[in-house]
Amino acid sequence: MRSATEDLTTRARIRDAAVVRFGQQGFAGASLRAIAQDASVSAALILHHFGSKEGLREACDTHVVATFVSERDDFMGPDAARLMREALDAPDHRTPALDYLARMLIDDSPASGRLFDAFLAGTRQTLESQIAAGVMREQADLDVTTAYLTLYGLGPIVLRHHLARTFGESGLTTSLLERSTIPVLELYTHGLYTDDRLLVAAKEALSARVGPRSDKGENNPNQDPDPPR
């Protein structure tokens, strides 16, 4: 009879094997038989632990999202420099999770939507806690900020082959990550513009809009109400 500890270890081994297989072959392409072989278990045992292939995918989603969100939160703590150095020195250990996300996020399915929403929720939680702590500024629209930060964070993962190719690298190597770290953090910390003229212009443009617009230009404050004929 298996102990609770053995069941947890087996469950984790199956989940990790599934992350690799799903990342390499996609959800539809990876079979339970192949995952079972990778994890040195039977397909029946996978069903025992996860109920179905979909249940296995949900467990993989939860694990991968939790891992990345936890690491991101840790980087805001007192050990940030040490953790960053460890992450820069060992990028390969994240490869299975990166492959998994790149495959699953572009999958046109409800499951892909749930995976993105999980990252969205994690980003929102991080923003709220960092704003409350005074580390980040208050945002005009936290929903929009959350959505775009989530997209910015996932973009290099989904498009990492193009990112690597741009800098002549084979992947998200240590040298690429080192080169990217300071410029990206400068962007988040200091921004791009030296003044707020574009922000002010955008606010003026948006405030000038009166009521809903139509294709005929109705309610356009800049349109002559009785143009010459």
PDB file of C-alpha atoms in Angstrom, residues 24-222:
ATOM      1  CA  GLN A  24       7.300  19.365 -26.695  1.00  0.00           C
ATOM      2  CA  GLN A  25       4.246  17.956 -28.465  1.00  0.00           C
ATOM      3  CA  GLY A  26       1.289  20.075 -27.390  1.00  0.00           C
ATOM      4  CA  PHE A  27      -1.732  18.866 -25.477  1.00  0.00           C
ATOM      5  CA  ALA A  28      -3.311  16.978 -28.375  1.00  0.00           C
ATOM      6  CA  GLY A  29      -0.028  15.436 -29.513  1.00  0.00           C
ATOM      7  CA  ALA A  30       1.077  14.086 -26.134  1.00  0.00           C
ATOM      8  CA  SER A  31      -0.500  10.773 -25.140  1.00  0.00           C
ATOM      9  CA  LEU A  32      -1.116   9.529 -21.624  1.00  0.00           C
ATOM     10  CA  ARG A  33       0.800   6.389 -22.554  1.00  0.00           C
ATOM     11  CA  ALA A  34       3.914   8.437 -23.415  1.00  0.00           C
ATOM     12  CA  ILE A  35       3.611  10.511 -20.243  1.00  0.00           C
ATOM     13  CA  ALA A  36       3.190   7.338 -18.190  1.00  0.00           C
ATOM     14  CA  GLN A  37       6.317   5.870 -19.771  1.00  0.00           C
ATOM     15  CA  ASP A  38       8.299   9.050 -19.016  1.00  0.00           C
ATOM     16  CA  ALA A  39       7.149   8.979 -15.402  1.00  0.00           C
ATOM     17  CA  SER A  40       7.658   5.192 -15.046  1.00  0.00           C
ATOM     18  CA  VAL A  41       4.015   4.618 -14.083  1.00  0.00           C
ATOM     19  CA  SER A  42       0.948   3.148 -15.734  1.00  0.00           C
ATOM     20  CA  ALA A  43      -1.628   5.202 -17.617  1.00  0.00           C
ATOM     21  CA  ALA A  44      -4.188   3.916 -15.124  1.00  0.00           C
ATOM     22  CA  LEU A  45      -2.228   5.485 -12.289  1.00  0.00           C
ATOM     23  CA  ILE A  46      -2.325   8.854 -14.087  1.00  0.00           C
ATOM     24  CA  LEU A  47      -6.110   8.604 -14.224  1.00  0.00           C
ATOM     25  CA  HIS A  48      -6.134   7.625 -10.557  1.00  0.00           C
ATOM     26  CA  HIS A  49      -4.266  10.787  -9.591  1.00  0.00           C
ATOM     27  CA  PHE A  50      -5.729  13.292 -12.047  1.00  0.00           C
ATOM     28  CA  GLY A  51      -9.016  11.805 -13.265  1.00  0.00           C
ATOM     29  CA  SER A  52      -8.425  12.617 -16.933  1.00  0.00           C
ATOM     30  CA  LYS A  53      -5.978  14.148 -19.357  1.00  0.00           C
ATOM     31  CA  GLU A  54      -7.717  17.499 -18.852  1.00  0.00           C
ATOM     32  CA  GLY A  55      -7.272  17.119 -15.117  1.00  0.00           C
ATOM     33  CA  LEU A  56      -3.578  16.519 -15.666  1.00  0.00           C
ATOM     34  CA  ARG A  57      -3.332  19.651 -17.770  1.00  0.00           C
ATOM     35  CA  GLU A  58      -5.043  21.695 -15.049  1.00  0.00           C
ATOM     36  CA  ALA A  59      -2.519  20.421 -12.506  1.00  0.00           C
ATOM     37  CA  CYS A  60       0.341  21.372 -14.853  1.00  0.00           C
ATOM     38  CA  ASP A  61      -1.142  24.843 -15.355  1.00  0.00           C
ATOM     39  CA  THR A  62      -1.479  25.410 -11.619  1.00  0.00           C
ATOM     40  CA  HIS A  63       2.070  24.275 -10.931  1.00  0.00           C
ATOM     41  CA  VAL A  64       3.713  26.322 -13.700  1.00  0.00           C
ATOM     42  CA  VAL A  65       1.787  29.503 -12.899  1.00  0.00           C
ATOM     43  CA  ALA A  66       2.499  29.167  -9.176  1.00  0.00           C
ATOM     44  CA  THR A  67       6.204  28.681  -9.865  1.00  0.00           C
ATOM     45  CA  PHE A  68       6.572  31.805 -12.000  1.00  0.00           C
ATOM     46  CA  VAL A  69       4.395  34.005  -9.784  1.00  0.00           C
ATOM     47  CA  SER A  70       6.281  32.880  -6.676  1.00  0.00           C
ATOM     48  CA  GLU A  71       9.645  33.605  -8.287  1.00  0.00           C
ATOM     49  CA  ARG A  72       8.471  37.038  -9.374  1.00  0.00           C
ATOM     50  CA  ASP A  73       7.337  37.862  -5.841  1.00  0.00           C
ATOM     51  CA  ASP A  74      10.629  36.574  -4.391  1.00  0.00           C
ATOM     52  CA  PHE A  75      12.546  38.988  -6.610  1.00  0.00           C
ATOM     53  CA  MET A  76      10.990  41.869  -4.672  1.00  0.00           C
ATOM     54  CA  GLY A  77      12.408  40.578  -1.363  1.00  0.00           C
ATOM     55  CA  PRO A  78      15.748  41.020   0.391  1.00  0.00           C
ATOM     56  CA  ASP A  79      17.341  38.096  -1.484  1.00  0.00           C
ATOM     57  CA  ALA A  80      16.537  39.586  -4.904  1.00  0.00           C
ATOM     58  CA  ALA A  81      20.155  39.958  -6.046  1.00  0.00           C
ATOM     59  CA  ARG A  82      21.068  36.385  -5.116  1.00  0.00           C
ATOM     60  CA  LEU A  83      17.932  34.947  -6.726  1.00  0.00           C
ATOM     61  CA  MET A  84      18.496  36.959  -9.899  1.00  0.00           C
ATOM     62  CA  ARG A  85      22.063  35.692 -10.116  1.00  0.00           C
ATOM     63  CA  GLU A  86      20.914  32.095  -9.665  1.00  0.00           C
ATOM     64  CA  ALA A  87      18.259  32.537 -12.343  1.00  0.00           C
ATOM     65  CA  LEU A  88      20.762  34.070 -14.750  1.00  0.00           C
ATOM     66  CA  ASP A  89      23.294  31.303 -14.184  1.00  0.00           C
ATOM     67  CA  ALA A  90      20.860  28.409 -14.680  1.00  0.00           C
ATOM     68  CA  PRO A  91      18.323  29.317 -17.364  1.00  0.00           C
ATOM     69  CA  ASP A  92      18.079  25.740 -18.663  1.00  0.00           C
ATOM     70  CA  HIS A  93      16.181  24.425 -15.663  1.00  0.00           C
ATOM     71  CA  ARG A  94      13.237  26.624 -16.708  1.00  0.00           C
ATOM     72  CA  THR A  95      13.189  25.260 -20.264  1.00  0.00           C
ATOM     73  CA  PRO A  96      10.397  22.671 -19.692  1.00  0.00           C
ATOM     74  CA  ALA A  97       8.129  25.291 -18.125  1.00  0.00           C
ATOM     75  CA  LEU A  98       8.928  27.815 -20.863  1.00  0.00           C
ATOM     76  CA  ASP A  99       8.216  25.239 -23.572  1.00  0.00           C
ATOM     77  CA  TYR A 100       4.976  24.368 -21.826  1.00  0.00           C
ATOM     78  CA  LEU A 101       3.790  27.971 -21.662  1.00  0.00           C
ATOM     79  CA  ALA A 102       4.790  28.739 -25.244  1.00  0.00           C
ATOM     80  CA  ARG A 103       2.748  25.761 -26.483  1.00  0.00           C
ATOM     81  CA  MET A 104      -0.273  26.054 -24.230  1.00  0.00           C
ATOM     82  CA  LEU A 105      -0.799  29.810 -24.396  1.00  0.00           C
ATOM     83  CA  ILE A 106      -1.181  29.845 -28.181  1.00  0.00           C
ATOM     84  CA  ASP A 107      -3.599  26.924 -28.102  1.00  0.00           C
ATOM     85  CA  ASP A 108      -7.045  28.173 -29.164  1.00  0.00           C
ATOM     86  CA  SER A 109      -9.022  26.569 -26.369  1.00  0.00           C
ATOM     87  CA  PRO A 110     -10.823  27.401 -23.120  1.00  0.00           C
ATOM     88  CA  ALA A 111      -7.918  25.798 -21.259  1.00  0.00           C
ATOM     89  CA  SER A 112      -5.505  28.294 -22.822  1.00  0.00           C
ATOM     90  CA  GLY A 113      -7.780  31.105 -21.672  1.00  0.00           C
ATOM     91  CA  ARG A 114      -7.806  29.731 -18.140  1.00  0.00           C
ATOM     92  CA  LEU A 115      -4.004  29.553 -18.154  1.00  0.00           C
ATOM     93  CA  PHE A 116      -3.720  33.196 -19.232  1.00  0.00           C
ATOM     94  CA  ASP A 117      -6.328  34.212 -16.657  1.00  0.00           C
ATOM     95  CA  ALA A 118      -4.285  32.516 -13.947  1.00  0.00           C
ATOM     96  CA  PHE A 119      -1.271  34.647 -14.860  1.00  0.00           C
ATOM     97  CA  LEU A 120      -3.555  37.685 -15.001  1.00  0.00           C
ATOM     98  CA  ALA A 121      -4.750  37.006 -11.462  1.00  0.00           C
ATOM     99  CA  GLY A 122      -1.191  36.501 -10.235  1.00  0.00           C
ATOM    100  CA  THR A 123      -0.069  39.775 -11.810  1.00  0.00           C
ATOM    101  CA  ARG A 124      -3.037  41.610 -10.303  1.00  0.00           C
ATOM    102  CA  GLN A 125      -2.232  40.259  -6.851  1.00  0.00           C
ATOM    103  CA  THR A 126       1.406  41.306  -7.175  1.00  0.00           C
ATOM    104  CA  LEU A 127       0.465  44.811  -8.313  1.00  0.00           C
ATOM    105  CA  GLU A 128      -2.023  45.296  -5.509  1.00  0.00           C
ATOM    106  CA  SER A 129       0.441  44.163  -2.858  1.00  0.00           C
ATOM    107  CA  GLN A 130       3.314  46.260  -4.269  1.00  0.00           C
ATOM    108  CA  ILE A 131       1.132  49.366  -4.574  1.00  0.00           C
ATOM    109  CA  ALA A 132      -0.066  48.877  -0.999  1.00  0.00           C
ATOM    110  CA  ALA A 133       3.577  48.552   0.114  1.00  0.00           C
ATOM    111  CA  GLY A 134       4.504  51.790  -1.675  1.00  0.00           C
ATOM    112  CA  VAL A 135       6.888  50.027  -4.064  1.00  0.00           C
ATOM    113  CA  MET A 136       4.800  50.782  -7.161  1.00  0.00           C
ATOM    114  CA  ARG A 137       2.790  53.844  -8.117  1.00  0.00           C
ATOM    115  CA  GLU A 138      -0.985  53.997  -8.054  1.00  0.00           C
ATOM    116  CA  GLN A 139      -2.427  53.247 -11.499  1.00  0.00           C
ATOM    117  CA  ALA A 140      -5.171  55.099 -13.349  1.00  0.00           C
ATOM    118  CA  ASP A 141      -6.747  51.820 -14.446  1.00  0.00           C
ATOM    119  CA  LEU A 142      -5.372  48.782 -12.643  1.00  0.00           C
ATOM    120  CA  ASP A 143      -7.235  46.369 -14.938  1.00  0.00           C
ATOM    121  CA  VAL A 144      -5.469  47.751 -18.009  1.00  0.00           C
ATOM    122  CA  THR A 145      -2.082  47.863 -16.299  1.00  0.00           C
ATOM    123  CA  THR A 146      -2.529  44.259 -15.170  1.00  0.00           C
ATOM    124  CA  ALA A 147      -3.436  43.071 -18.663  1.00  0.00           C
ATOM    125  CA  TYR A 148      -0.509  44.779 -20.383  1.00  0.00           C
ATOM    126  CA  LEU A 149       2.059  43.754 -17.789  1.00  0.00           C
ATOM    127  CA  THR A 150       0.867  40.170 -18.160  1.00  0.00           C
ATOM    128  CA  LEU A 151       1.259  40.410 -21.939  1.00  0.00           C
ATOM    129  CA  TYR A 152       4.708  41.989 -21.616  1.00  0.00           C
ATOM    130  CA  GLY A 153       5.789  39.264 -19.244  1.00  0.00           C
ATOM    131  CA  LEU A 154       4.550  36.382 -21.381  1.00  0.00           C
ATOM    132  CA  GLY A 155       5.642  37.859 -24.712  1.00  0.00           C
ATOM    133  CA  PRO A 156       9.343  36.937 -24.395  1.00  0.00           C
ATOM    134  CA  ILE A 157       8.316  33.397 -23.458  1.00  0.00           C
ATOM    135  CA  VAL A 158       5.950  32.825 -26.363  1.00  0.00           C
ATOM    136  CA  LEU A 159       8.303  34.597 -28.809  1.00  0.00           C
ATOM    137  CA  ARG A 160      11.567  33.557 -27.201  1.00  0.00           C
ATOM    138  CA  HIS A 161      12.949  31.984 -30.396  1.00  0.00           C
ATOM    139  CA  HIS A 162      12.569  35.324 -32.194  1.00  0.00           C
ATOM    140  CA  LEU A 163      14.050  37.157 -29.216  1.00  0.00           C
ATOM    141  CA  ALA A 164      17.051  34.835 -29.181  1.00  0.00           C
ATOM    142  CA  ARG A 165      17.484  35.072 -32.962  1.00  0.00           C
ATOM    143  CA  THR A 166      17.470  38.882 -32.765  1.00  0.00           C
ATOM    144  CA  PHE A 167      20.559  38.808 -30.556  1.00  0.00           C
ATOM    145  CA  GLY A 168      22.258  35.862 -32.222  1.00  0.00           C
ATOM    146  CA  GLU A 169      21.608  33.463 -29.355  1.00  0.00           C
ATOM    147  CA  SER A 170      20.416  29.855 -29.363  1.00  0.00           C
ATOM    148  CA  GLY A 171      17.761  30.505 -26.744  1.00  0.00           C
ATOM    149  CA  LEU A 172      17.199  32.374 -23.500  1.00  0.00           C
ATOM    150  CA  THR A 173      20.852  31.990 -22.590  1.00  0.00           C
ATOM    151  CA  THR A 174      22.653  33.513 -19.622  1.00  0.00           C
ATOM    152  CA  SER A 175      24.266  36.128 -21.849  1.00  0.00           C
ATOM    153  CA  LEU A 176      20.923  37.159 -23.351  1.00  0.00           C
ATOM    154  CA  LEU A 177      19.266  37.369 -19.949  1.00  0.00           C
ATOM    155  CA  GLU A 178      22.178  39.368 -18.550  1.00  0.00           C
ATOM    156  CA  ARG A 179      22.034  41.801 -21.446  1.00  0.00           C
ATOM    157  CA  SER A 180      18.256  42.198 -21.059  1.00  0.00           C
ATOM    158  CA  THR A 181      18.029  42.614 -17.281  1.00  0.00           C
ATOM    159  CA  ILE A 182      19.157  46.226 -16.817  1.00  0.00           C
ATOM    160  CA  PRO A 183      17.378  47.742 -19.872  1.00  0.00           C
ATOM    161  CA  VAL A 184      14.084  46.052 -18.978  1.00  0.00           C
ATOM    162  CA  LEU A 185      14.293  47.115 -15.331  1.00  0.00           C
ATOM    163  CA  GLU A 186      15.243  50.655 -16.420  1.00  0.00           C
ATOM    164  CA  LEU A 187      12.123  50.710 -18.568  1.00  0.00           C
ATOM    165  CA  TYR A 188       9.921  49.671 -15.660  1.00  0.00           C
ATOM    166  CA  THR A 189      11.705  51.861 -13.123  1.00  0.00           C
ATOM    167  CA  HIS A 190      12.316  55.107 -15.030  1.00  0.00           C
ATOM    168  CA  GLY A 191      10.057  54.842 -18.076  1.00  0.00           C
ATOM    169  CA  LEU A 192      10.893  56.095 -21.564  1.00  0.00           C
ATOM    170  CA  TYR A 193       9.868  59.723 -21.842  1.00  0.00           C
ATOM    171  CA  THR A 194      11.663  62.641 -20.230  1.00  0.00           C
ATOM    172  CA  ASP A 195       8.434  64.595 -19.718  1.00  0.00           C
ATOM    173  CA  ASP A 196       4.675  64.054 -19.707  1.00  0.00           C
ATOM    174  CA  ARG A 197       3.712  65.954 -22.884  1.00  0.00           C
ATOM    175  CA  LEU A 198       2.411  62.825 -24.654  1.00  0.00           C
ATOM    176  CA  LEU A 199       0.411  61.785 -21.596  1.00  0.00           C
ATOM    177  CA  VAL A 200      -1.076  65.273 -21.302  1.00  0.00           C
ATOM    178  CA  ALA A 201      -1.964  65.303 -25.019  1.00  0.00           C
ATOM    179  CA  ALA A 202      -3.659  61.907 -24.705  1.00  0.00           C
ATOM    180  CA  LYS A 203      -5.702  63.069 -21.722  1.00  0.00           C
ATOM    181  CA  GLU A 204      -6.762  66.203 -23.595  1.00  0.00           C
ATOM    182  CA  ALA A 205      -7.714  64.182 -26.672  1.00  0.00           C
ATOM    183  CA  LEU A 206      -9.776  61.726 -24.654  1.00  0.00           C
ATOM    184  CA  SER A 207     -11.488  64.426 -22.601  1.00  0.00           C
ATOM    185  CA  ALA A 208     -12.486  66.252 -25.801  1.00  0.00           C
ATOM    186  CA  ARG A 209     -14.707  63.375 -26.825  1.00  0.00           C
ATOM    187  CA  VAL A 210     -18.381  64.102 -26.064  1.00  0.00           C
ATOM    188  CA  GLY A 211     -20.731  61.132 -26.118  1.00  0.00           C
ATOM    189  CA  PRO A 212     -20.531  58.062 -28.350  1.00  0.00           C
ATOM    190  CA  ARG A 213     -19.174  58.473 -31.867  1.00  0.00           C
ATOM    191  CA  SER A 214     -20.791  57.051 -34.955  1.00  0.00           C
ATOM    192  CA  ASP A 215     -19.551  56.413 -38.465  1.00  0.00           C
ATOM    193  CA  LYS A 216     -21.310  59.611 -39.540  1.00  0.00           C
ATOM    194  CA  GLY A 217     -19.280  61.716 -37.150  1.00  0.00           C
ATOM    195  CA  GLU A 218     -22.171  62.487 -34.822  1.00  0.00           C
ATOM    196  CA  ASN A 219     -21.293  64.186 -31.526  1.00  0.00           C
ATOM    197  CA  ASN A 220     -17.886  65.174 -32.864  1.00  0.00           C
ATOM    198  CA  PRO A 221     -17.062  68.506 -31.182  1.00  0.00           C
ATOM    199  CA  ASN A 222     -14.636  69.418 -33.963  1.00  0.00           C
TER     200      ASN A 222
END
